[in-house]
Coordinates of C-alpha atoms in Angstrom, one line a residue:
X1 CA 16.2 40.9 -46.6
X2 CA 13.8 39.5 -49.4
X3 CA 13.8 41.9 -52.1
X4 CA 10.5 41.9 -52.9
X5 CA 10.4 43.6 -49.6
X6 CA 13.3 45.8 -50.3
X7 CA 11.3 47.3 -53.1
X8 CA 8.2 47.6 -51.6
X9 CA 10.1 50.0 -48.9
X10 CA 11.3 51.9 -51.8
X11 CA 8.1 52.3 -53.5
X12 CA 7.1 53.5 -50.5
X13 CA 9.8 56.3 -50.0
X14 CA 8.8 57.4 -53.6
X15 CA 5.4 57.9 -52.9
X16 CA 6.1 60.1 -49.7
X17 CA 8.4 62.1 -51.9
X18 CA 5.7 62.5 -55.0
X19 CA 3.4 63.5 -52.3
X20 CA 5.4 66.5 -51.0
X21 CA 6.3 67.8 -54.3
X22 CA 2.6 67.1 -55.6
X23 CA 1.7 69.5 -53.1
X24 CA 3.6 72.1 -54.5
X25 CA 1.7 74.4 -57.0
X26 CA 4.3 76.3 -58.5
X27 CA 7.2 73.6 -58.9
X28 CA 10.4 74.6 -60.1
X29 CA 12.5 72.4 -62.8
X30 CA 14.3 70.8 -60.4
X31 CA 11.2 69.8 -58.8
X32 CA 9.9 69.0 -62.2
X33 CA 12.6 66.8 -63.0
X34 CA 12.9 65.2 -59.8
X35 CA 9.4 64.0 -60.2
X36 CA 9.7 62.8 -63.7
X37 CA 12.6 60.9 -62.5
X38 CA 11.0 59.3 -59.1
X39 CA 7.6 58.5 -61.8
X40 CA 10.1 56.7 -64.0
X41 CA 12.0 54.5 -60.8
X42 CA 8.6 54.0 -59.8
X43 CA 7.1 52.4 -62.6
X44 CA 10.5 50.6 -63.4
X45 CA 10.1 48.9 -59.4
X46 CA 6.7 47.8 -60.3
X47 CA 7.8 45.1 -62.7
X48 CA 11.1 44.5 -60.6
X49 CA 8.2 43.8 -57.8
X50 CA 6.1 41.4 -59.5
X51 CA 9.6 39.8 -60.8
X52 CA 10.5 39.5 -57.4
X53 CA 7.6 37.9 -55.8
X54 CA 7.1 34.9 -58.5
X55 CA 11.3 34.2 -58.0
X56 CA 10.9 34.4 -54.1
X57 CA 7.6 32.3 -54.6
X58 CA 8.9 29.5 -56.1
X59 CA 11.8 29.9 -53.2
X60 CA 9.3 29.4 -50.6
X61 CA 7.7 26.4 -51.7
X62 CA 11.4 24.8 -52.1
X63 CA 12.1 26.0 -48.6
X64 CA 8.5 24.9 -47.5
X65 CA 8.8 21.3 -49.0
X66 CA 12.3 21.1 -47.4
X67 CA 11.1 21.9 -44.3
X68 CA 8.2 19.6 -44.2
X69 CA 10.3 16.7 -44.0
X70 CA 13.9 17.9 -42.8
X71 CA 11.9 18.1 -39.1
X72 CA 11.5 14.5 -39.3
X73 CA 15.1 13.8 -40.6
X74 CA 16.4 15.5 -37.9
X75 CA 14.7 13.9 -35.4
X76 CA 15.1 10.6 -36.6
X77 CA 18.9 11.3 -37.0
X78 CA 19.0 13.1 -33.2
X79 CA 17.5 9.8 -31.5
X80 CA 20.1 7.6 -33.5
X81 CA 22.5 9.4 -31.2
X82 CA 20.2 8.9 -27.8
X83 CA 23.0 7.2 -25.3
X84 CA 21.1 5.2 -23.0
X85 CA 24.7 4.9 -21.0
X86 CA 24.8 8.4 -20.5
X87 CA 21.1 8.4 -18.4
X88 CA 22.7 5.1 -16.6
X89 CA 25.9 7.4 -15.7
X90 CA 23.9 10.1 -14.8
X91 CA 21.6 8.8 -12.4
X92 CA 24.3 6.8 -11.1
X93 CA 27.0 9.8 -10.0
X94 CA 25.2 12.5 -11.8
X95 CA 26.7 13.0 -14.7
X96 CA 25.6 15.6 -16.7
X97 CA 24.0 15.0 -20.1
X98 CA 25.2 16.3 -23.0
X99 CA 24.8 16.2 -27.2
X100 CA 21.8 14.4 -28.4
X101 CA 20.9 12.7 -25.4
X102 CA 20.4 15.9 -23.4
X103 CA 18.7 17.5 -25.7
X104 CA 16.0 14.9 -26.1
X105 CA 15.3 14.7 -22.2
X106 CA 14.7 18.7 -22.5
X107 CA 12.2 18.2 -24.6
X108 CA 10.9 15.1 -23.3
X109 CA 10.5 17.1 -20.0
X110 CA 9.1 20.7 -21.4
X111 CA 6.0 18.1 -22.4
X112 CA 4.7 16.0 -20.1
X113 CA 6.3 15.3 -15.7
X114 CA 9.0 12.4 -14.9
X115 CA 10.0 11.8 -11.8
X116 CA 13.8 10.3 -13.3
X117 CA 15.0 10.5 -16.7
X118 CA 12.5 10.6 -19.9
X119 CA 14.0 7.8 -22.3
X120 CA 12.1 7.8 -25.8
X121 CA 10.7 4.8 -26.9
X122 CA 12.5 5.1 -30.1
X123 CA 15.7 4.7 -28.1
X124 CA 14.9 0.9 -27.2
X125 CA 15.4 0.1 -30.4
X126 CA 18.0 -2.8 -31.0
X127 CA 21.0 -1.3 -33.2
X128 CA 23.6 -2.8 -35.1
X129 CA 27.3 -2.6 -34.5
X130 CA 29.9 -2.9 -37.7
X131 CA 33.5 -4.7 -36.4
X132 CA 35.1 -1.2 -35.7
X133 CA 32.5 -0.9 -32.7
X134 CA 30.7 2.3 -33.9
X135 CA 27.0 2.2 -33.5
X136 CA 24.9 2.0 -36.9
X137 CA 21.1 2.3 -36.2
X138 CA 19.1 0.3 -38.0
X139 CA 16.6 2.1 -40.4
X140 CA 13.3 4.1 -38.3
X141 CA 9.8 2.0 -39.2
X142 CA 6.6 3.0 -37.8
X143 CA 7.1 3.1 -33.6
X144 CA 5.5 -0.5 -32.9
X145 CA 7.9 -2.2 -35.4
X146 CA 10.7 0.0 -34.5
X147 CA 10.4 -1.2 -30.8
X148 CA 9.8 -4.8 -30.9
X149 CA 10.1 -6.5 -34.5
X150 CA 9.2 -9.1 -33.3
X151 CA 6.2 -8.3 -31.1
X152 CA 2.8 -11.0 -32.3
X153 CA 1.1 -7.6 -31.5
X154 CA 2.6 -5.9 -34.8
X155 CA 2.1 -8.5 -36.8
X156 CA -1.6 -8.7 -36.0
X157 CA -1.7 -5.2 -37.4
X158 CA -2.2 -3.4 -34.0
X159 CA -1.2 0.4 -34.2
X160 CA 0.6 2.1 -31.7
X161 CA -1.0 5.3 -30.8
X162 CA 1.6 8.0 -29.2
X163 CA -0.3 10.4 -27.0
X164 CA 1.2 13.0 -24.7
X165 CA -1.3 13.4 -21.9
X166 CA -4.6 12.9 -21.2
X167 CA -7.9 10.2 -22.8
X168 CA -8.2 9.8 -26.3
X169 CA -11.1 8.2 -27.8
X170 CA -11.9 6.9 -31.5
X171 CA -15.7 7.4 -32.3
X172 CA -17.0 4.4 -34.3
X173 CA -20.3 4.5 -36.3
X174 CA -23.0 2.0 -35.1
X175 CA -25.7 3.2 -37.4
X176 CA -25.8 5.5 -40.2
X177 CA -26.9 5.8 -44.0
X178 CA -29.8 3.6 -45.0
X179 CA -31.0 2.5 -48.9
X180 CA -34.3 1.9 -50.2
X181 CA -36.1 1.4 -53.1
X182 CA -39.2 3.9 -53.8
X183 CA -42.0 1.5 -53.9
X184 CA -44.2 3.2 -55.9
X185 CA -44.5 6.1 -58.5
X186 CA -45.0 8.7 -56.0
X187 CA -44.2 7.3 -53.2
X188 CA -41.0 7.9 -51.2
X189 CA -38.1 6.2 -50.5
X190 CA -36.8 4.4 -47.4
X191 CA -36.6 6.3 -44.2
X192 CA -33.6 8.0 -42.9
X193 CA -32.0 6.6 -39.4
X194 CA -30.3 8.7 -36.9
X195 CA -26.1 8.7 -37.1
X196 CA -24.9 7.2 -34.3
X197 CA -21.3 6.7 -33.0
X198 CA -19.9 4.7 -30.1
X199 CA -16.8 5.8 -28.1
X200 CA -13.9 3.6 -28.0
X201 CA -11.5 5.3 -25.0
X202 CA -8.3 4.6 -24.1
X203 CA -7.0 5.8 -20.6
X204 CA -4.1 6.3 -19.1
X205 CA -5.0 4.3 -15.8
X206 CA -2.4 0.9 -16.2
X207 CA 1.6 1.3 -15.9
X208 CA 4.3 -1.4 -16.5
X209 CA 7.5 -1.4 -14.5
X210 CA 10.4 -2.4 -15.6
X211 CA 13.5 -3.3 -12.8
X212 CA 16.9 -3.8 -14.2
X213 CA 19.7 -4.0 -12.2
X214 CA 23.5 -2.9 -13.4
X215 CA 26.7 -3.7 -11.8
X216 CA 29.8 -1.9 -11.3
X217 CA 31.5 -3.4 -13.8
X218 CA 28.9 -3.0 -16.4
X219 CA 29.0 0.6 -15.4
X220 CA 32.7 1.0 -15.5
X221 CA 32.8 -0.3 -19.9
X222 CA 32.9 2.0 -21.9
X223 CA 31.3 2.5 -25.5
X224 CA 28.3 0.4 -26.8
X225 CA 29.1 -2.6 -24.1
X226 CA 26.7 -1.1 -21.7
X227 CA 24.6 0.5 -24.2
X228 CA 23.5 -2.6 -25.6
X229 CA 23.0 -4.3 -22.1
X230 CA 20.5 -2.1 -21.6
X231 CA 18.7 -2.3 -24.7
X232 CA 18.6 -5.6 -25.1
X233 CA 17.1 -5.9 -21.2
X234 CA 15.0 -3.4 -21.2
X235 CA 13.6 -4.8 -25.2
X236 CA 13.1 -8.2 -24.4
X237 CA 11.4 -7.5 -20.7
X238 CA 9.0 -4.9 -21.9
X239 CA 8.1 -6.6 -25.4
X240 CA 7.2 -9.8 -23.4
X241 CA 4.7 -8.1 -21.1
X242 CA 4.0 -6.2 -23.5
X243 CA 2.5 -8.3 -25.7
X244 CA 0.8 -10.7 -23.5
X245 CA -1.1 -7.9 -22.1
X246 CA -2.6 -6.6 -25.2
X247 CA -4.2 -10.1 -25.9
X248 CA -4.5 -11.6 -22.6
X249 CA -4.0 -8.7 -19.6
X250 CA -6.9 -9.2 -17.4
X251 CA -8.1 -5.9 -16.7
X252 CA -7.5 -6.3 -13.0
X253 CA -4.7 -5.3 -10.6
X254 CA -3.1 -2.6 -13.0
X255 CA -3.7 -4.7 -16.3
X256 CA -5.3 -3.5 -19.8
X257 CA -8.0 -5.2 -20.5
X258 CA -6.9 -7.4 -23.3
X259 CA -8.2 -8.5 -26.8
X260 CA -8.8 -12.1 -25.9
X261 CA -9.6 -11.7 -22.0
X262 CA -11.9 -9.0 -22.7
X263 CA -13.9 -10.3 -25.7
X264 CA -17.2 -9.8 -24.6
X265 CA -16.7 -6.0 -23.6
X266 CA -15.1 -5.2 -27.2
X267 CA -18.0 -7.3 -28.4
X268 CA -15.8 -9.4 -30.4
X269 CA -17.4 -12.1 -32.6
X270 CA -16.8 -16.1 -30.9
X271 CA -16.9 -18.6 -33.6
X272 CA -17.3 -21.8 -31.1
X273 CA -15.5 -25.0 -32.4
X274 CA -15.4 -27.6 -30.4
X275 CA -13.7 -30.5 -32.4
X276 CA -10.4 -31.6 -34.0
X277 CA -9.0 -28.4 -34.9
X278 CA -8.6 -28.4 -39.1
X279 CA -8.5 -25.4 -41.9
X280 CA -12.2 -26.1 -42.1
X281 CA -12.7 -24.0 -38.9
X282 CA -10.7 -21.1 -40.0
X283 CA -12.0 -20.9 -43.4
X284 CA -15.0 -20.7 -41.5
X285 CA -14.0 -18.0 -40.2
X286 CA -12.6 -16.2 -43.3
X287 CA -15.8 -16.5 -44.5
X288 CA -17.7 -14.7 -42.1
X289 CA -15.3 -12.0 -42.4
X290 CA -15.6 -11.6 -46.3
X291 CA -19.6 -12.0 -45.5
X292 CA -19.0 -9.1 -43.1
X293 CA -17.4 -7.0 -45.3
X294 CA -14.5 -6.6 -42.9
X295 CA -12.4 -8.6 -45.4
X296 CA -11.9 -8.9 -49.2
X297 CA -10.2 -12.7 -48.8
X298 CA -8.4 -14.5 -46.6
X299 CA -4.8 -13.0 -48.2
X300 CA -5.5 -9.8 -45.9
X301 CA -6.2 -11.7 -42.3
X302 CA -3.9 -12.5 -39.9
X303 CA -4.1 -15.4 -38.1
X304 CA -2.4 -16.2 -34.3
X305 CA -2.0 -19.8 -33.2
X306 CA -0.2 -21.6 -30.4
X307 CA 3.0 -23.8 -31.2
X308 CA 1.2 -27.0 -29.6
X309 CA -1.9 -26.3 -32.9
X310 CA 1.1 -26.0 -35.1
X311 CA 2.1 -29.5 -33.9
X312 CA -1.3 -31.2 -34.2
X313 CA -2.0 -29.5 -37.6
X314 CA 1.3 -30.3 -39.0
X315 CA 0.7 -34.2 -37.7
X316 CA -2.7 -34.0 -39.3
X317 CA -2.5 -35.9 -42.8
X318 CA -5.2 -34.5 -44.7
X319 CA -4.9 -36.2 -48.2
X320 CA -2.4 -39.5 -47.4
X321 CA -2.3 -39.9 -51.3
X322 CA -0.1 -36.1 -51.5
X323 CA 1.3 -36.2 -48.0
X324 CA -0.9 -33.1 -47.3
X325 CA -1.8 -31.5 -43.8
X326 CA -3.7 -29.8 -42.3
X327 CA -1.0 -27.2 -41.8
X328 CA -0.2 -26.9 -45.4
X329 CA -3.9 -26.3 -46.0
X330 CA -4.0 -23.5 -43.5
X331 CA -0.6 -21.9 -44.4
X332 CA -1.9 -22.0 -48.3
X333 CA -4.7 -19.9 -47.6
X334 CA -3.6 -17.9 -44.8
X335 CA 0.0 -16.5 -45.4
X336 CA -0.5 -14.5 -42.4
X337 CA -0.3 -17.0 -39.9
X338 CA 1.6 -16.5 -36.9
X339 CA 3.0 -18.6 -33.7
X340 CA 3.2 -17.5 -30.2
X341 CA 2.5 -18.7 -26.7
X342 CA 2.5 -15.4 -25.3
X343 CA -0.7 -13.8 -26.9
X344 CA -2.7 -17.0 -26.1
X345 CA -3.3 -19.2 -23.1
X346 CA -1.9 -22.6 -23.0
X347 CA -4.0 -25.5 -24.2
X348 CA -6.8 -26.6 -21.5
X349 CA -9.3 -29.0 -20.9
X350 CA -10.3 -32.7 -22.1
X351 CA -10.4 -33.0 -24.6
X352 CA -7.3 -30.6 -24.7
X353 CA -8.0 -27.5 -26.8
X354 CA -6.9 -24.0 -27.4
X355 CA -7.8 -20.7 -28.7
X356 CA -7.1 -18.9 -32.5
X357 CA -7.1 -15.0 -33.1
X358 CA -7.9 -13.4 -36.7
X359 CA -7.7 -9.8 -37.4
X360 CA -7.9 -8.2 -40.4
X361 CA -7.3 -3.8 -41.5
X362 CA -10.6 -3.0 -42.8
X363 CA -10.3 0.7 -44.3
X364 CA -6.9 1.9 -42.7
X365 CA -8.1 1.1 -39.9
X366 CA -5.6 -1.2 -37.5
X367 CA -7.9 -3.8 -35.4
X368 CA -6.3 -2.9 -32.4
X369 CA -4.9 0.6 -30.8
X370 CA -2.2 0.4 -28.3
X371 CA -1.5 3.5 -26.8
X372 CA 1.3 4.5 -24.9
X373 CA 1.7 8.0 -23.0
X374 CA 4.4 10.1 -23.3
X375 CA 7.8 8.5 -22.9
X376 CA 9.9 5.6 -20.6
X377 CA 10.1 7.3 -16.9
X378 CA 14.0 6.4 -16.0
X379 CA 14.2 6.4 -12.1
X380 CA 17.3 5.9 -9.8
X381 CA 17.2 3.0 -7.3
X382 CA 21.0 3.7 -5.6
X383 CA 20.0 2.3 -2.5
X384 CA 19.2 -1.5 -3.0
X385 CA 22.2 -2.7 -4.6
X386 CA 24.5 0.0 -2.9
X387 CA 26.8 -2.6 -0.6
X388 CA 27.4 -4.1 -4.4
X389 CA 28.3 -1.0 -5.8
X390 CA 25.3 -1.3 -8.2
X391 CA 22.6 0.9 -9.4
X392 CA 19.0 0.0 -9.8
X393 CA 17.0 1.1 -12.6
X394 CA 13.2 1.4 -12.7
X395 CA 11.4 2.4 -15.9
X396 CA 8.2 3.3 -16.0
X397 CA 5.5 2.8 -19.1
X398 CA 1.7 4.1 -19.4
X399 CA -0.1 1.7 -21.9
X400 CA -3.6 1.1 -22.5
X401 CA -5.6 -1.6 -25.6
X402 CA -8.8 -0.8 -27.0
X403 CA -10.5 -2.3 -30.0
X404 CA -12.6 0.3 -32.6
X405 CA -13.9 -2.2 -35.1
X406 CA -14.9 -5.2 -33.4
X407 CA -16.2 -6.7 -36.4
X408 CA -12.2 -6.9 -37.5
X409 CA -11.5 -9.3 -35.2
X410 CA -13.1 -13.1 -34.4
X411 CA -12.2 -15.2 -31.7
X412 CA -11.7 -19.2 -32.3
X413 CA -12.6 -21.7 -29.3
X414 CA -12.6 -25.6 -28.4
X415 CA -9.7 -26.0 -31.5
X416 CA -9.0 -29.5 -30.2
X417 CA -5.3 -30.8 -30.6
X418 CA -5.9 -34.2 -28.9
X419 CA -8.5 -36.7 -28.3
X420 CA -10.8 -36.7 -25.2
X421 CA -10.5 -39.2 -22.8

């Protein structure tokens, strides 16, 4: 018991007693003294009192500040022991969970329905293992780095948006303060214009399965064999997908609707090329970001590319005298420049050309949301590969894109890598 609150109850006793012998007119010198004696412990406990509460105050905020982040630390440290071998072992003869593992799928389950085994999405992250075998999990990062390190997504600054159930949406402002001069010496100033926001939602309406199939032997090795098996499968599958559907998922059959596919729905900017792709055509397009306000240079854009423009650029002698390209022009002025041939289509057309995306954080604000609901739904297959002595996995993944800003993004067509015909 705090002893501020142990005096308080005291204080309290005192003053019941005072009252009774106050009420006595004729008191005798016990009485006397006894109320000399409870005035004296009672103006003594007033100063213990306010003693007490500036000691247990500055406890509290110790306490407070200690609690504030331990929730976290614990957390992080429980899902370092997440065994996605013992949800394999499980749904394969039932084993029961136990430790850390179980209770994470508790409370996985007490917040949102699965039909097999929540898995978090923290637990697909790929761990190191020191020679002695014992796993050592790398350090937590924010969720979309933790997953896939590698994923073109992250490094075009999308953010990964948790939710637990339901829509969210991000209200943007389309119109809002206006400035004007006042004309004259009694006249007024420019007119106000109504605020006005536009709602960017994000649904959970598009699910990615994942299959993985494990054999009996995978199942029968023991420690971080199978644990890593899984891991790595389950990474590299769903970071591919992933990834290509937040730039290129076609809205149809179960897809997002992805940045690049769905450019004129997000109203994204298209800054049409059409000739020899060179650092003349980005900078363009740095520019009408800084013009825009979106972007204070070209150090804070990112910039995706195919490998076949990394080629032609690279080939491209810009100044013969130096040796420069085209390439080292572009990776001067834009550090952030990254390759993939998942985020973009392949090169088309004659003359053959491809596609560039730039993105920049304007304000906090990540260019892209990718939301994911609750966590990986872990469901038994024991049927299919049951003459094997396998077991089936299915997991399942809720994932919606959406763009808030659209004026963060720009879209680069007709970047031609060869000549026509």
């Amino acid at each position: 018991m705090l002893e501020s609150v142990r005096i308080a109850r005291r204080q309290s006793e005192i003053r019941q007693q005072l009252a009774t012998l106050a009420a006595n007119p004729t008191p005798t010198e016990d009485e006397t003294r006894s109320m000399e004696t409870l005035d004296l412990e009672y103006r003594t406990n007033e100063t213990r009192y306010r003693a007490a509460l500036i000691a247990e105050d500055t406890e509290r905020r110790e306490a407070g500040a200690d609690l504030e982040t331990r929730s976290g630390q614990e957390y992080a440290e429980l899902l370092a022991r997440f065994e996605l071998r013992q949800v394999a072992l499980s749904l394969d003869n039932g084993r029961a969970l136990d430790g850390a593992t179980a209770e994470i799928v508790t409370e996985l389950r007490n917040t949102g329905g699965y039909r097999g085994i929540p898995v978090p999405w923290a637990a697909l992250e790929l761990r190191n293992t020191v020679a002695a075998g014992t796993p050592d999990p790398i350090s937590t990062r924010p969720i979309i780095d933790r997953l896939f390190p590698d994923s073109i997504a992250a490094r075009m600054g999308a953010q990964m948006i948790q939710i637990d159930h339901g829509a969210t949406e991000w209200p943007v402002t389309t119109a809002g303060a206006t400035v004007g001069w006042q004309a004259t010496e009694t006249g007024n100033v420019g007119g106000p214009t109504p605020f006005q926001t536009a709602d960017r939602p994000m649904k959970p309406d598009h699910t990615l399965g994942v299959q993985m199939r494990l054999t009996r032997k995978a199942m029968l090795q023991t420690g971080s064999a199978l644990e890593q098996a899984v891991r790595r499968d389950m990474n590299a599958a769903m970071a591919v997908e992933l990834d290509r559907a937040t730039f290129l998922g076609t809205g149809a059959d179960g897809q997002p609707l992805g940045v690049i596919t769905g450019r004129a729905t997000y109203d994204i900017a298209l800054q049409e090329v059409d000739e020899l792709a060179t650092w003349g055509a980005f900078r363009a397009g740095v520019t009408a970001f800084m013009t825009g306000n979106a972007a204070s240079g070209a150090a804070s854009i990112n910039a995706m590319i195919r490998p076949e423009l990394w080629d032609f650029l690279d080939g491209a002698i810009w100044d013969a005298g130096s040796g420069l390209t085209e390439w080292d022009r572009l990776s001067k002025h834009l550090p952030n420049t990254y390759t993939t041939n998942n985020g973009l289509a392949a090169p088309a057309g004659d003359p053959l050309a491809t596609m560039s995306l730039l993105t920049t954080s304007t304000g906090g604000i990540a260019p892209i949301f990718v939301g994911m609901w609750g966590a990986i739904d872990l469901i038994r297959d024991p049927y299919s590969d049951a003459q094997a002595g396998g077991l089936r996995l299915t997991a399942l993944a809720t994932k919606d894109v959406t763009v808030a800003r659209p004026a963060q993004l720009r879209v680069l067509s007709g970047l031609e890598i060869a000549a026509g015909e």
